[in-house]
Amino acid sequence: MNQTAAVLWRRGRGWCARAGGLLLAFALVGLTAACSREPSEKELRTHATSPGAESRRAVEERKTRALIERLTAVEGLEHVLTRFTDSCARPNDGSIFENNRSPYILKCSMQAVAHFGVQGDITDVLPRIRAAGIATWGPQDGEGRDMPHAAGTVTYALDYHRDRGRGPNGTLMSAPALEAPGLQIDWDRPDLPLPNRIEEPAPCPRAGPGGTYARCSTAPEAPMSIEAARARYGTVLTFELGGYGSTAYDYFTVPRRE
C-alpha cells in the first residue's frame, strides 16, 4: 500500500512539474510576442520628431512662454531665470505580470519653472497677479469671485498672510499657493507656521546618446542663483507650468495599435 502511494505521489509530482513547465513556456511565448510588438527607440524618435509632434510642440511652447511673459510684466516681479524642459518617452506599463498596458506607445510633455524676485511685500503683488488675468486662480463662484475660504485663490493667500497662517480657532491653514489647471504660483514663507523656501532649480542634464527625445534649457544661460535673488529681493516667487490639467501635459501622444 505504501509503495503504491509513493508511486502515485511521484507520478503526480512529475505531472505537475511538466504542466508547470508548459504553463511557464506558454507565458514566456506570450510575453515574448507582446514584447516583440513594442516599437524600437528609433521608431519612437521618428514619432517624436514628426511634423505632427513638432507642430504641437511649437504651439505649446509659445503658450508656455507667453504666460511667463505675462507674469514678468506684473509690477513688483523681476524675472530671475526660467528652466524649460520638453521630453518624450515610452509610458510606464508597470509590472510585466500586470495587464495594465498603456493605450499609448509614446507621450510627450513639457514643463517650465520661472523664478522671480519680489519687490516689496507679496501681499501687494498678489492682487496684481490676479488683475493680470493669467489664469483663474482657485475655485470661483458663478459671478467670477473667489470662493470664500477656498485654498488656491488670491483671496485665500491674502487671508493667510493677514492671519499669519492660522484660522480663527488657532488651527493651521493649508498652504496658500495659487492653483489653476496645470499651473501653480508659490513663494518664500520662511516665518509662517508652514514655512516654505523656494529651492534652486536642478541643472539641465548633459545630453547623452540614446533616449527618445529630450530638450532642456535655462534662460538666461548664466542666471543669478536663487540665494542671490533672495538676498537682493527678500522673497523669491516661482511659477510652475505644464502640470496635469495643462495642454502642455501629454501634448503629443501616439496610440498603441494592436
Short mmCIF file of C-alpha atoms in Angstrom, two decimals:
data_model
loop_
_atom_site.label_atom_id
_atom_site.label_comp_id
_atom_site.label_asym_id
_atom_site.label_seq_id
_atom_site.Cartn_x
_atom_site.Cartn_y
_atom_site.Cartn_z
CA MET A 1 0.00 0.00 0.00
CA ASN A 2 2.78 2.42 0.98
CA GLN A 3 4.73 1.60 -2.19
CA THR A 4 1.64 2.24 -4.35
CA ALA A 5 1.07 5.61 -2.67
CA ALA A 6 4.69 6.56 -3.20
CA VAL A 7 4.49 5.68 -6.90
CA LEU A 8 1.32 7.72 -7.33
CA TRP A 9 2.90 10.64 -5.48
CA ARG A 10 5.98 10.57 -7.74
CA ARG A 11 3.81 10.36 -10.85
CA GLY A 12 1.66 13.28 -9.64
CA ARG A 13 4.74 15.37 -8.87
CA GLY A 14 6.16 14.66 -12.31
CA TRP A 15 2.86 15.59 -14.00
CA CYS A 16 2.71 18.87 -12.04
CA ALA A 17 6.27 19.68 -12.99
CA ARG A 18 5.55 19.04 -16.67
CA ALA A 19 2.32 21.07 -16.50
CA GLY A 20 4.10 23.90 -14.72
CA GLY A 21 6.81 23.83 -17.36
CA LEU A 22 4.24 24.04 -20.13
CA LEU A 23 2.45 26.94 -18.44
CA LEU A 24 5.74 28.77 -17.98
CA ALA A 25 6.64 28.15 -21.62
CA PHE A 26 3.27 29.46 -22.79
CA ALA A 27 3.68 32.52 -20.57
CA LEU A 28 7.16 33.19 -21.93
CA VAL A 29 5.94 32.79 -25.50
CA GLY A 30 3.11 35.22 -24.83
CA LEU A 31 5.46 37.67 -23.14
CA THR A 32 7.96 37.44 -25.97
CA ALA A 33 5.22 38.04 -28.52
CA ALA A 34 3.95 41.03 -26.58
CA CYS A 35 7.44 42.48 -26.26
CA SER A 36 8.16 41.89 -29.93
CA ARG A 37 5.25 44.20 -30.79
CA GLU A 38 6.77 47.07 -28.82
CA PRO A 39 8.30 49.76 -31.07
CA SER A 40 12.03 50.38 -31.04
CA GLU A 41 13.59 53.59 -29.73
CA LYS A 42 14.36 54.57 -33.31
CA GLU A 43 10.67 54.28 -34.22
CA LEU A 44 9.70 56.31 -31.15
CA ARG A 45 12.20 59.04 -32.05
CA THR A 46 10.69 59.16 -35.53
CA HIS A 47 7.28 59.80 -33.96
CA ALA A 48 8.70 62.35 -31.51
CA THR A 49 10.28 64.41 -34.31
CA SER A 50 7.46 64.02 -36.82
CA PRO A 51 5.79 67.11 -38.32
CA GLY A 52 2.72 66.48 -36.15
CA ALA A 53 4.78 66.39 -32.97
CA GLU A 54 6.80 69.46 -33.96
CA SER A 55 3.62 71.40 -34.71
CA ARG A 56 2.06 70.58 -31.33
CA ARG A 57 5.40 71.28 -29.63
CA ALA A 58 5.65 74.74 -31.17
CA VAL A 59 2.09 75.65 -30.14
CA GLU A 60 2.58 74.60 -26.53
CA GLU A 61 5.96 76.28 -26.24
CA ARG A 62 4.52 79.58 -27.47
CA LYS A 63 1.68 79.32 -24.96
CA THR A 64 4.05 78.49 -22.10
CA ARG A 65 6.43 81.33 -22.86
CA ALA A 66 3.55 83.78 -23.34
CA LEU A 67 2.22 83.02 -19.84
CA ILE A 68 5.67 83.58 -18.35
CA GLU A 69 5.95 86.90 -20.18
CA ARG A 70 2.57 87.98 -18.80
CA LEU A 71 3.71 87.28 -15.26
CA THR A 72 7.02 89.03 -15.92
CA ALA A 73 5.03 92.15 -16.84
CA VAL A 74 3.38 92.28 -13.39
CA GLU A 75 4.62 95.23 -11.36
CA GLY A 76 6.76 94.12 -8.45
CA LEU A 77 8.16 90.99 -10.11
CA GLU A 78 11.64 90.73 -11.60
CA HIS A 79 12.45 87.67 -13.70
CA VAL A 80 15.46 85.73 -12.43
CA LEU A 81 15.52 82.56 -14.53
CA THR A 82 13.36 80.04 -16.35
CA ARG A 83 14.14 76.34 -16.64
CA PHE A 84 12.33 74.75 -19.58
CA THR A 85 12.10 71.00 -20.25
CA ASP A 86 10.46 69.02 -23.05
CA SER A 87 10.61 65.26 -23.34
CA CYS A 88 9.01 62.25 -25.00
CA ALA A 89 9.13 58.77 -23.55
CA ARG A 90 7.57 55.35 -23.61
CA PRO A 91 4.79 55.19 -20.93
CA ASN A 92 5.45 53.06 -17.87
CA ASP A 93 3.32 49.91 -18.09
CA GLY A 94 4.21 48.68 -14.61
CA SER A 95 4.96 45.02 -13.95
CA ILE A 96 5.14 42.60 -16.86
CA PHE A 97 2.71 40.37 -14.97
CA GLU A 98 0.03 43.06 -14.74
CA ASN A 99 -2.47 43.63 -17.51
CA ASN A 100 -2.24 47.42 -17.45
CA ARG A 101 -0.51 48.37 -20.67
CA SER A 102 -0.88 52.00 -21.62
CA PRO A 103 -3.07 52.71 -24.66
CA TYR A 104 -0.12 54.78 -25.94
CA ILE A 105 3.36 53.85 -27.08
CA LEU A 106 4.67 57.42 -26.72
CA LYS A 107 3.83 60.50 -24.66
CA CYS A 108 5.39 63.96 -24.90
CA SER A 109 5.11 66.66 -22.23
CA MET A 110 6.76 69.98 -21.50
CA GLN A 111 7.24 71.86 -18.26
CA ALA A 112 8.68 75.19 -17.26
CA VAL A 113 9.55 76.74 -13.92
CA ALA A 114 10.10 80.50 -13.87
CA HIS A 115 11.64 82.20 -10.84
CA PHE A 116 11.10 85.83 -9.88
CA GLY A 117 12.32 88.25 -7.27
CA VAL A 118 9.52 90.03 -5.41
CA GLN A 119 9.95 93.77 -4.99
CA GLY A 120 8.15 94.89 -1.85
CA ASP A 121 5.55 92.87 0.03
CA ILE A 122 4.00 89.78 -1.54
CA THR A 123 0.55 90.95 -0.40
CA ASP A 124 0.92 93.98 -2.68
CA VAL A 125 1.91 91.81 -5.64
CA LEU A 126 -0.77 89.11 -5.32
CA PRO A 127 -3.70 91.39 -6.34
CA ARG A 128 -1.68 92.50 -9.39
CA ILE A 129 -1.20 88.86 -10.36
CA ARG A 130 -4.95 88.37 -10.21
CA ALA A 131 -5.53 91.55 -12.25
CA ALA A 132 -3.12 90.28 -14.95
CA GLY A 133 -5.67 87.59 -15.88
CA ILE A 134 -3.03 84.91 -16.43
CA ALA A 135 -5.39 82.21 -15.14
CA THR A 136 -8.41 81.70 -12.90
CA TRP A 137 -6.71 81.01 -9.61
CA GLY A 138 -8.63 78.58 -7.43
CA PRO A 139 -12.38 77.91 -7.36
CA GLN A 140 -14.74 80.74 -8.32
CA ASP A 141 -18.44 81.33 -7.74
CA GLY A 142 -20.98 81.93 -10.50
CA GLU A 143 -20.03 85.62 -10.70
CA GLY A 144 -16.29 85.02 -11.05
CA ARG A 145 -15.40 85.83 -7.46
CA ASP A 146 -13.05 83.77 -5.31
CA MET A 147 -14.92 81.18 -3.28
CA PRO A 148 -14.67 82.09 0.41
CA HIS A 149 -12.07 80.15 2.43
CA ALA A 150 -11.06 78.14 -0.66
CA ALA A 151 -7.33 77.43 -0.93
CA GLY A 152 -5.70 78.23 -4.26
CA THR A 153 -7.27 81.67 -4.64
CA VAL A 154 -5.69 85.09 -4.26
CA THR A 155 -8.21 85.95 -1.53
CA TYR A 156 -7.17 82.90 0.48
CA ALA A 157 -3.48 83.77 0.06
CA LEU A 158 -4.09 87.31 1.31
CA ASP A 159 -6.08 85.98 4.28
CA TYR A 160 -3.27 83.53 5.02
CA HIS A 161 -0.71 86.30 5.30
CA ARG A 162 -3.04 88.62 7.20
CA ASP A 163 -3.84 85.92 9.76
CA ARG A 164 -0.27 84.62 9.88
CA GLY A 165 -1.27 81.18 8.67
CA ARG A 166 -3.79 80.37 11.41
CA GLY A 167 -7.56 80.06 11.38
CA PRO A 168 -9.92 81.74 13.89
CA ASN A 169 -9.50 78.89 16.40
CA GLY A 170 -5.73 78.80 16.01
CA THR A 171 -5.59 75.80 13.67
CA LEU A 172 -3.06 75.78 10.86
CA MET A 173 -4.32 76.96 7.48
CA SER A 174 -3.29 74.97 4.41
CA ALA A 175 -0.58 76.38 2.15
CA PRO A 176 -1.61 79.48 0.15
CA ALA A 177 -0.06 78.71 -3.24
CA LEU A 178 -2.15 79.87 -6.20
CA GLU A 179 -3.57 76.94 -8.20
CA ALA A 180 -5.03 76.63 -11.70
CA PRO A 181 -5.20 73.64 -14.07
CA GLY A 182 -1.59 72.76 -14.83
CA LEU A 183 -0.27 75.94 -13.14
CA GLN A 184 0.99 76.91 -9.70
CA ILE A 185 2.47 80.07 -8.18
CA ASP A 186 4.30 79.73 -4.87
CA TRP A 187 6.70 81.93 -2.88
CA ASP A 188 9.01 82.09 0.14
CA ARG A 189 7.28 81.99 3.52
CA PRO A 190 10.10 81.33 5.99
CA ASP A 191 8.48 82.92 9.05
CA LEU A 192 5.00 81.40 8.94
CA PRO A 193 3.66 78.22 10.63
CA LEU A 194 4.00 76.23 7.38
CA PRO A 195 7.39 77.51 6.21
CA ASN A 196 8.22 77.42 2.52
CA ARG A 197 11.51 78.15 0.81
CA ILE A 198 11.93 78.08 -2.97
CA GLU A 199 14.82 75.79 -3.90
CA GLU A 200 17.49 76.14 -6.54
CA PRO A 201 16.37 74.51 -9.81
CA ALA A 202 18.21 71.39 -10.87
CA PRO A 203 20.68 71.99 -13.70
CA CYS A 204 19.88 70.61 -17.11
CA PRO A 205 21.32 67.11 -17.50
CA ARG A 206 24.04 66.61 -20.04
CA ALA A 207 22.77 65.41 -23.38
CA GLY A 208 23.78 61.82 -23.94
CA PRO A 209 23.33 59.11 -26.55
CA GLY A 210 20.14 57.12 -26.69
CA GLY A 211 16.80 58.08 -25.29
CA THR A 212 13.74 59.08 -27.24
CA TYR A 213 13.56 62.88 -27.18
CA ALA A 214 14.59 65.49 -24.63
CA ARG A 215 15.28 69.23 -24.51
CA CYS A 216 16.30 71.33 -21.55
CA SER A 217 17.33 74.96 -21.36
CA THR A 218 17.85 77.70 -18.79
CA ALA A 219 17.37 81.36 -19.57
CA PRO A 220 19.47 83.35 -19.10
CA GLU A 221 22.29 80.87 -19.63
CA ALA A 222 24.21 82.16 -16.61
CA PRO A 223 21.39 83.20 -14.25
CA MET A 224 21.54 84.64 -10.78
CA SER A 225 21.22 81.92 -8.15
CA ILE A 226 18.07 81.68 -6.07
CA GLU A 227 20.08 82.53 -2.95
CA ALA A 228 21.46 85.64 -4.63
CA ALA A 229 17.94 86.63 -5.72
CA ARG A 230 16.67 86.11 -2.18
CA ALA A 231 19.47 88.27 -0.82
CA ARG A 232 18.61 91.02 -3.32
CA TYR A 233 14.81 90.97 -3.16
CA GLY A 234 13.96 89.28 0.11
CA THR A 235 11.31 86.98 -1.39
CA VAL A 236 11.52 84.59 -4.33
CA LEU A 237 8.40 83.52 -6.23
CA THR A 238 8.12 80.57 -8.60
CA PHE A 239 5.69 79.91 -11.46
CA GLU A 240 5.32 76.25 -12.48
CA LEU A 241 3.68 75.40 -15.81
CA GLY A 242 2.87 72.13 -17.54
CA GLY A 243 1.37 70.06 -14.74
CA TYR A 244 -1.63 67.74 -15.00
CA GLY A 245 -4.56 69.63 -16.49
CA SER A 246 -2.39 71.74 -18.76
CA THR A 247 -2.47 71.30 -22.53
CA ALA A 248 1.33 71.00 -22.33
CA TYR A 249 0.89 67.81 -20.31
CA ASP A 250 0.87 64.93 -22.81
CA TYR A 251 0.69 67.48 -25.64
CA PHE A 252 1.51 64.74 -28.15
CA THR A 253 0.67 61.05 -27.90
CA VAL A 254 0.92 58.06 -30.21
CA PRO A 255 -1.80 55.43 -29.65
CA ARG A 256 -0.97 51.76 -29.49
CA ARG A 257 -2.08 49.73 -32.48
CA GLU A 258 -2.84 46.12 -31.69
#
